[in-house]
Amino acid sequence: MSFLINIDAVMPADVNDNDITEDGVFQTSTQPTQMSAMIFKIRLFRLSSKICQAIENLSHLDEITLGNLDAEVGAEQHQWDSVFLVDGSPSLLDTSSYAHWCVLQLYAHQLYLLLHRPFSHPQPTNGRSYLAASREKCIASGAALLDIHRQLVELPRLRHYRWYAHGMSGFCAFHGAVALASCLLAGTSEEFESRSYRAMFDGAVLRIGLLQNKSPICVKAYPILGHLQSLLSPSQFQWSDSAGHEFGYSFDNWIDTIQWLNPDSVNWDVWDSVLHG
């Protein structure tokens, strides 16, 4: 999709339909318009194409490029905050704006994971260096994906958007959960408050389990997350064990081979031998 980066097309005007008249286009409101979310999605799509092109050849993704792409995602997030939030908080009267903000944030944190996971392994492979900041970014973005999914499921103000938690948002939560589990399982000498992240992971497993009757993605994700949950219990799993190392290596390879922007790319069958073997 690299050709999409260079498409030279004019963005649609950020106005409402009734702002367009025979005499011209008038922007009458400082509030988000009917086109605001769509414009941001187009911008994010172009940025995601740029990021996917960069990670196709990880040997060419150096720390400078990584930092620049990370900053571009952050700049988009800053714009979303200024348009959809009020002083950094959701509007009490405009629930649709907060829903749009949540959906955009899901994609942003997926992009952060795509960018930083190759550098988050404490024992890097294929010549990739380990960056503690990338591991921190993966932990933060994994947790953010789980929290946004929780809000879509639990917050009364988002009840009209709850269906989204059964589809793409559920898949984003699965992405966040496996990325977070990978970091929790690997462990490093660096200290961080793992208990709060473990609680978020456990909450996500419970929530996804309860959504199985509404979501095909949750049906497939729940057994995998349940298995990872058991591995996070020290009494059941020792990372120093050779079998543990083998599973960890296979698990990370599985994560890295998935096209996380496309749910249909997941090979769920590879887990059959792990879960039922």
mmCIF file of C-alpha atoms in Angstrom:
data_model
loop_
_atom_site.group_PDB
_atom_site.id
_atom_site.type_symbol
_atom_site.label_atom_id
_atom_site.label_comp_id
_atom_site.label_asym_id
_atom_site.label_seq_id
_atom_site.Cartn_x
_atom_site.Cartn_y
_atom_site.Cartn_z
ATOM 1 C CA MET A 1 0.000 0.000 0.000
ATOM 2 C CA SER A 2 3.022 2.292 -0.220
ATOM 3 C CA PHE A 3 1.527 4.065 -3.252
ATOM 4 C CA LEU A 4 -1.154 5.484 -0.954
ATOM 5 C CA ILE A 5 1.454 7.647 0.768
ATOM 6 C CA ASN A 6 1.983 9.702 -2.362
ATOM 7 C CA ILE A 7 -1.624 10.210 -3.446
ATOM 8 C CA ASP A 8 -1.963 13.900 -4.233
ATOM 9 C CA ALA A 9 -5.584 14.681 -3.452
ATOM 10 C CA VAL A 10 -7.213 17.610 -1.719
ATOM 11 C CA MET A 11 -8.729 16.815 1.653
ATOM 12 C CA PRO A 12 -12.473 17.428 1.974
ATOM 13 C CA ALA A 13 -13.446 20.620 3.771
ATOM 14 C CA ASP A 14 -13.881 20.256 7.517
ATOM 15 C CA VAL A 15 -17.462 21.544 7.506
ATOM 16 C CA ASN A 16 -21.005 20.306 7.999
ATOM 17 C CA ASP A 17 -23.288 19.622 5.052
ATOM 18 C CA ASN A 18 -25.414 22.675 5.793
ATOM 19 C CA ASP A 19 -22.285 24.857 5.651
ATOM 20 C CA ILE A 20 -22.064 24.162 1.905
ATOM 21 C CA THR A 21 -24.254 26.443 -0.193
ATOM 22 C CA GLU A 22 -24.407 27.622 -3.785
ATOM 23 C CA ASP A 23 -22.581 30.767 -2.693
ATOM 24 C CA GLY A 24 -19.653 28.934 -1.134
ATOM 25 C CA VAL A 25 -18.504 27.039 1.924
ATOM 26 C CA PHE A 26 -19.019 28.558 5.331
ATOM 27 C CA GLN A 27 -17.641 27.232 8.584
ATOM 28 C CA THR A 28 -20.090 28.358 11.225
ATOM 29 C CA SER A 29 -18.992 26.308 14.219
ATOM 30 C CA THR A 30 -15.842 25.738 16.227
ATOM 31 C CA GLN A 31 -17.174 22.314 17.258
ATOM 32 C CA PRO A 32 -16.247 19.053 15.499
ATOM 33 C CA THR A 33 -18.019 18.780 12.163
ATOM 34 C CA GLN A 34 -19.548 15.858 10.305
ATOM 35 C CA MET A 35 -16.233 15.507 8.452
ATOM 36 C CA SER A 36 -13.738 15.933 11.312
ATOM 37 C CA ALA A 37 -13.425 12.254 12.214
ATOM 38 C CA MET A 38 -13.253 11.207 8.554
ATOM 39 C CA ILE A 39 -10.445 13.662 7.826
ATOM 40 C CA PHE A 40 -8.450 12.393 10.790
ATOM 41 C CA LYS A 41 -9.013 8.794 9.674
ATOM 42 C CA ILE A 42 -7.698 9.607 6.205
ATOM 43 C CA ARG A 43 -4.614 11.245 7.715
ATOM 44 C CA LEU A 44 -4.126 8.263 10.015
ATOM 45 C CA PHE A 45 -4.513 5.845 7.112
ATOM 46 C CA ARG A 46 -1.751 7.628 5.233
ATOM 47 C CA LEU A 47 0.451 7.571 8.325
ATOM 48 C CA SER A 48 -0.230 3.870 8.900
ATOM 49 C CA SER A 49 0.790 3.162 5.291
ATOM 50 C CA LYS A 50 4.014 5.062 5.923
ATOM 51 C CA ILE A 51 4.690 3.102 9.110
ATOM 52 C CA CYS A 52 3.917 -0.250 7.477
ATOM 53 C CA GLN A 53 6.346 0.603 4.702
ATOM 54 C CA ALA A 54 9.018 1.433 7.291
ATOM 55 C CA ILE A 55 8.642 -1.811 9.250
ATOM 56 C CA GLU A 56 8.638 -4.017 6.146
ATOM 57 C CA ASN A 57 12.428 -3.887 6.331
ATOM 58 C CA LEU A 58 13.377 -3.570 9.988
ATOM 59 C CA SER A 59 17.073 -3.367 9.171
ATOM 60 C CA HIS A 60 16.356 0.099 7.766
ATOM 61 C CA LEU A 61 14.290 1.226 10.761
ATOM 62 C CA ASP A 62 16.839 3.029 12.904
ATOM 63 C CA GLU A 63 16.254 4.935 16.125
ATOM 64 C CA ILE A 64 15.973 8.286 14.347
ATOM 65 C CA THR A 65 13.276 7.033 11.970
ATOM 66 C CA LEU A 66 11.551 5.306 14.870
ATOM 67 C CA GLY A 67 11.513 8.546 16.839
ATOM 68 C CA ASN A 68 10.232 10.572 13.891
ATOM 69 C CA LEU A 69 7.356 8.193 13.184
ATOM 70 C CA ASP A 70 6.504 8.010 16.877
ATOM 71 C CA ALA A 71 6.365 11.812 16.953
ATOM 72 C CA GLU A 72 4.035 11.873 13.938
ATOM 73 C CA VAL A 73 1.563 9.606 15.724
ATOM 74 C CA GLY A 74 1.826 11.800 18.805
ATOM 75 C CA ALA A 75 1.151 14.927 16.745
ATOM 76 C CA GLU A 76 -2.046 13.365 15.394
ATOM 77 C CA GLN A 77 -3.148 12.497 18.926
ATOM 78 C CA HIS A 78 -2.562 16.076 20.009
ATOM 79 C CA GLN A 79 -4.876 17.298 17.245
ATOM 80 C CA TRP A 80 -7.585 14.831 18.277
ATOM 81 C CA ASP A 81 -7.391 16.122 21.836
ATOM 82 C CA SER A 82 -7.835 19.711 20.675
ATOM 83 C CA VAL A 83 -10.847 18.873 18.496
ATOM 84 C CA PHE A 84 -12.744 16.176 20.398
ATOM 85 C CA LEU A 85 -11.962 16.912 24.058
ATOM 86 C CA VAL A 86 -12.694 19.896 26.276
ATOM 87 C CA ASP A 87 -9.644 20.930 28.288
ATOM 88 C CA GLY A 88 -8.349 17.375 27.974
ATOM 89 C CA SER A 89 -11.579 15.720 29.150
ATOM 90 C CA PRO A 90 -14.649 14.285 27.388
ATOM 91 C CA SER A 91 -17.532 16.677 26.815
ATOM 92 C CA LEU A 92 -20.545 15.927 28.995
ATOM 93 C CA LEU A 93 -22.901 16.920 26.186
ATOM 94 C CA ASP A 94 -21.183 15.540 23.082
ATOM 95 C CA THR A 95 -20.788 11.777 23.430
ATOM 96 C CA SER A 96 -20.109 11.220 19.723
ATOM 97 C CA SER A 97 -16.925 13.293 19.884
ATOM 98 C CA TYR A 98 -15.563 11.142 22.690
ATOM 99 C CA ALA A 99 -16.491 7.984 20.784
ATOM 100 C CA HIS A 100 -14.581 9.265 17.742
ATOM 101 C CA TRP A 101 -11.621 10.086 19.986
ATOM 102 C CA CYS A 102 -11.636 6.561 21.444
ATOM 103 C CA VAL A 103 -11.718 4.911 18.024
ATOM 104 C CA LEU A 104 -8.844 7.040 16.739
ATOM 105 C CA GLN A 105 -6.831 6.270 19.874
ATOM 106 C CA LEU A 106 -7.259 2.543 19.250
ATOM 107 C CA TYR A 107 -5.517 2.858 15.900
ATOM 108 C CA ALA A 108 -2.836 5.165 17.294
ATOM 109 C CA HIS A 109 -1.832 2.686 19.979
ATOM 110 C CA GLN A 110 -1.813 -0.136 17.462
ATOM 111 C CA LEU A 111 0.659 1.903 15.411
ATOM 112 C CA TYR A 112 2.807 2.478 18.497
ATOM 113 C CA LEU A 113 2.924 -1.288 19.053
ATOM 114 C CA LEU A 114 3.846 -1.958 15.429
ATOM 115 C CA LEU A 115 6.668 0.567 15.673
ATOM 116 C CA HIS A 116 8.105 -0.339 19.049
ATOM 117 C CA ARG A 117 7.632 -4.096 19.473
ATOM 118 C CA PRO A 118 10.691 -4.994 17.355
ATOM 119 C CA PHE A 119 12.821 -3.022 19.829
ATOM 120 C CA SER A 120 11.074 -4.156 23.017
ATOM 121 C CA HIS A 121 12.593 -7.634 23.362
ATOM 122 C CA PRO A 122 15.121 -7.878 26.228
ATOM 123 C CA GLN A 123 16.983 -10.477 24.149
ATOM 124 C CA PRO A 124 16.954 -8.885 20.683
ATOM 125 C CA THR A 125 17.292 -10.965 17.533
ATOM 126 C CA ASN A 126 18.070 -10.330 13.878
ATOM 127 C CA GLY A 127 20.371 -7.474 14.746
ATOM 128 C CA ARG A 128 17.684 -5.366 16.396
ATOM 129 C CA SER A 129 18.763 -3.419 19.440
ATOM 130 C CA TYR A 130 16.817 -3.422 22.693
ATOM 131 C CA LEU A 131 15.375 -0.056 23.681
ATOM 132 C CA ALA A 132 13.955 0.299 27.172
ATOM 133 C CA ALA A 133 11.841 3.218 25.950
ATOM 134 C CA SER A 134 10.247 0.969 23.318
ATOM 135 C CA ARG A 135 9.367 -1.613 25.940
ATOM 136 C CA GLU A 136 7.784 1.122 28.058
ATOM 137 C CA LYS A 137 5.847 2.298 25.009
ATOM 138 C CA CYS A 138 4.564 -1.222 24.351
ATOM 139 C CA ILE A 139 3.433 -1.591 27.955
ATOM 140 C CA ALA A 140 1.699 1.799 27.907
ATOM 141 C CA SER A 141 0.008 1.242 24.539
ATOM 142 C CA GLY A 142 -1.047 -2.296 25.399
ATOM 143 C CA ALA A 143 -2.640 -0.975 28.581
ATOM 144 C CA ALA A 144 -4.274 1.908 26.685
ATOM 145 C CA LEU A 145 -5.919 -0.494 24.226
ATOM 146 C CA LEU A 146 -7.339 -2.512 27.110
ATOM 147 C CA ASP A 147 -8.623 0.600 28.872
ATOM 148 C CA ILE A 148 -10.359 1.992 25.784
ATOM 149 C CA HIS A 149 -12.029 -1.372 25.221
ATOM 150 C CA ARG A 150 -13.152 -1.324 28.868
ATOM 151 C CA GLN A 151 -14.673 2.120 28.405
ATOM 152 C CA LEU A 152 -16.549 1.067 25.275
ATOM 153 C CA VAL A 153 -17.998 -1.877 27.185
ATOM 154 C CA GLU A 154 -18.709 -0.220 30.531
ATOM 155 C CA LEU A 155 -19.273 3.541 30.214
ATOM 156 C CA PRO A 156 -22.953 4.556 29.999
ATOM 157 C CA ARG A 157 -22.063 7.523 27.785
ATOM 158 C CA LEU A 158 -20.692 5.114 25.160
ATOM 159 C CA ARG A 159 -23.573 2.635 25.276
ATOM 160 C CA HIS A 160 -24.643 3.502 21.709
ATOM 161 C CA TYR A 161 -21.154 2.524 20.503
ATOM 162 C CA ARG A 162 -20.911 -0.704 22.498
ATOM 163 C CA TRP A 163 -21.246 -2.796 19.348
ATOM 164 C CA TYR A 164 -17.786 -1.582 18.371
ATOM 165 C CA ALA A 165 -16.310 -3.472 21.332
ATOM 166 C CA HIS A 166 -17.535 -6.722 19.779
ATOM 167 C CA GLY A 167 -15.599 -6.222 16.546
ATOM 168 C CA MET A 168 -12.538 -4.164 15.715
ATOM 169 C CA SER A 169 -12.152 -2.773 19.222
ATOM 170 C CA GLY A 170 -12.178 -6.326 20.555
ATOM 171 C CA PHE A 171 -9.386 -7.218 18.160
ATOM 172 C CA CYS A 172 -7.432 -4.131 19.244
ATOM 173 C CA ALA A 173 -7.879 -5.218 22.861
ATOM 174 C CA PHE A 174 -6.549 -8.662 21.943
ATOM 175 C CA HIS A 175 -3.521 -6.998 20.336
ATOM 176 C CA GLY A 176 -2.955 -4.932 23.457
ATOM 177 C CA ALA A 177 -3.355 -7.947 25.727
ATOM 178 C CA VAL A 178 -0.839 -10.159 23.927
ATOM 179 C CA ALA A 179 1.665 -7.288 23.697
ATOM 180 C CA LEU A 180 1.279 -6.588 27.405
ATOM 181 C CA ALA A 181 1.535 -10.293 28.259
ATOM 182 C CA SER A 182 4.728 -10.560 26.216
ATOM 183 C CA CYS A 183 6.309 -7.763 28.249
ATOM 184 C CA LEU A 184 5.091 -9.189 31.554
ATOM 185 C CA LEU A 185 6.343 -12.675 30.705
ATOM 186 C CA ALA A 186 9.745 -11.556 29.487
ATOM 187 C CA GLY A 187 10.651 -9.476 32.497
ATOM 188 C CA THR A 188 13.776 -7.323 32.712
ATOM 189 C CA SER A 189 15.992 -5.876 35.377
ATOM 190 C CA GLU A 190 14.119 -2.590 34.995
ATOM 191 C CA GLU A 191 11.514 -1.938 37.635
ATOM 192 C CA PHE A 192 7.927 -1.079 36.811
ATOM 193 C CA GLU A 193 4.633 -1.522 38.598
ATOM 194 C CA SER A 194 3.622 -4.859 37.107
ATOM 195 C CA ARG A 195 0.726 -5.490 39.501
ATOM 196 C CA SER A 196 -1.445 -2.736 38.029
ATOM 197 C CA TYR A 197 -0.796 -3.984 34.495
ATOM 198 C CA ARG A 198 -1.474 -7.556 35.545
ATOM 199 C CA ALA A 199 -4.795 -6.392 37.001
ATOM 200 C CA MET A 200 -5.649 -4.704 33.686
ATOM 201 C CA PHE A 201 -4.770 -7.892 31.821
ATOM 202 C CA ASP A 202 -6.899 -10.035 34.143
ATOM 203 C CA GLY A 203 -9.796 -7.610 33.770
ATOM 204 C CA ALA A 204 -9.519 -7.794 29.989
ATOM 205 C CA VAL A 205 -9.555 -11.606 30.038
ATOM 206 C CA LEU A 206 -12.717 -11.576 32.146
ATOM 207 C CA ARG A 207 -14.369 -8.956 29.939
ATOM 208 C CA ILE A 208 -13.506 -10.731 26.683
ATOM 209 C CA GLY A 209 -14.776 -13.981 28.164
ATOM 210 C CA LEU A 210 -18.134 -12.377 28.929
ATOM 211 C CA LEU A 211 -18.396 -11.041 25.370
ATOM 212 C CA GLN A 212 -18.004 -14.417 23.679
ATOM 213 C CA ASN A 213 -21.729 -14.738 23.008
ATOM 214 C CA LYS A 214 -21.624 -11.448 21.063
ATOM 215 C CA SER A 215 -18.224 -11.481 19.394
ATOM 216 C CA PRO A 216 -16.575 -14.107 17.148
ATOM 217 C CA ILE A 217 -13.223 -12.434 17.800
ATOM 218 C CA CYS A 218 -13.671 -12.815 21.550
ATOM 219 C CA VAL A 219 -14.534 -16.496 21.071
ATOM 220 C CA LYS A 220 -11.153 -17.034 19.411
ATOM 221 C CA ALA A 221 -9.189 -14.699 21.665
ATOM 222 C CA TYR A 222 -10.460 -15.864 25.050
ATOM 223 C CA PRO A 223 -8.785 -19.332 25.183
ATOM 224 C CA ILE A 224 -5.452 -17.810 24.138
ATOM 225 C CA LEU A 225 -5.651 -15.065 26.740
ATOM 226 C CA GLY A 226 -6.714 -17.588 29.367
ATOM 227 C CA HIS A 227 -3.611 -19.642 28.589
ATOM 228 C CA LEU A 228 -1.397 -16.568 28.841
ATOM 229 C CA GLN A 229 -3.079 -15.705 32.128
ATOM 230 C CA SER A 230 -2.076 -19.074 33.549
ATOM 231 C CA LEU A 231 1.501 -18.545 32.372
ATOM 232 C CA LEU A 232 1.638 -15.265 34.259
ATOM 233 C CA SER A 233 1.134 -17.169 37.524
ATOM 234 C CA PRO A 234 4.615 -17.871 38.967
ATOM 235 C CA SER A 235 3.457 -21.130 40.542
ATOM 236 C CA GLN A 236 2.568 -22.493 37.103
ATOM 237 C CA PHE A 237 5.221 -20.984 34.882
ATOM 238 C CA GLN A 238 8.965 -20.552 35.290
ATOM 239 C CA TRP A 239 10.574 -18.356 32.650
ATOM 240 C CA SER A 240 13.977 -19.921 33.278
ATOM 241 C CA ASP A 241 12.658 -23.318 32.220
ATOM 242 C CA SER A 242 13.756 -24.389 28.718
ATOM 243 C CA ALA A 243 10.161 -25.072 27.706
ATOM 244 C CA GLY A 244 9.293 -21.581 28.874
ATOM 245 C CA HIS A 245 12.004 -20.063 26.717
ATOM 246 C CA GLU A 246 10.797 -22.072 23.737
ATOM 247 C CA PHE A 247 7.214 -20.936 24.239
ATOM 248 C CA GLY A 248 8.302 -17.328 24.718
ATOM 249 C CA TYR A 249 10.293 -17.400 21.487
ATOM 250 C CA SER A 250 7.405 -18.963 19.548
ATOM 251 C CA PHE A 251 4.911 -16.572 21.136
ATOM 252 C CA ASP A 252 6.897 -13.487 20.165
ATOM 253 C CA ASN A 253 7.404 -14.806 16.642
ATOM 254 C CA TRP A 254 3.664 -15.392 16.339
ATOM 255 C CA ILE A 255 2.936 -11.827 17.459
ATOM 256 C CA ASP A 256 5.439 -10.410 14.991
ATOM 257 C CA THR A 257 4.045 -12.314 11.997
ATOM 258 C CA ILE A 258 0.490 -11.007 12.383
ATOM 259 C CA GLN A 259 -0.706 -8.067 10.327
ATOM 260 C CA TRP A 260 -2.351 -6.374 13.282
ATOM 261 C CA LEU A 261 -4.247 -3.873 11.140
ATOM 262 C CA ASN A 262 -6.051 -6.793 9.481
ATOM 263 C CA PRO A 263 -7.921 -9.207 11.799
ATOM 264 C CA ASP A 264 -8.289 -11.732 8.972
ATOM 265 C CA SER A 265 -4.508 -12.243 8.941
ATOM 266 C CA VAL A 266 -4.468 -14.096 12.280
ATOM 267 C CA ASN A 267 -3.727 -17.804 12.095
ATOM 268 C CA TRP A 268 -5.704 -18.978 15.107
ATOM 269 C CA ASP A 269 -5.057 -22.648 14.294
ATOM 270 C CA VAL A 270 -1.437 -22.516 15.474
ATOM 271 C CA TRP A 271 -2.748 -22.376 19.041
ATOM 272 C CA ASP A 272 -4.579 -25.706 18.796
ATOM 273 C CA SER A 273 -1.532 -27.752 19.769
ATOM 274 C CA VAL A 274 -0.748 -25.370 22.640
ATOM 275 C CA LEU A 275 -4.261 -25.265 24.055
ATOM 276 C CA HIS A 276 -5.275 -28.854 23.412
ATOM 277 C CA GLY A 277 -1.973 -30.680 23.079
#
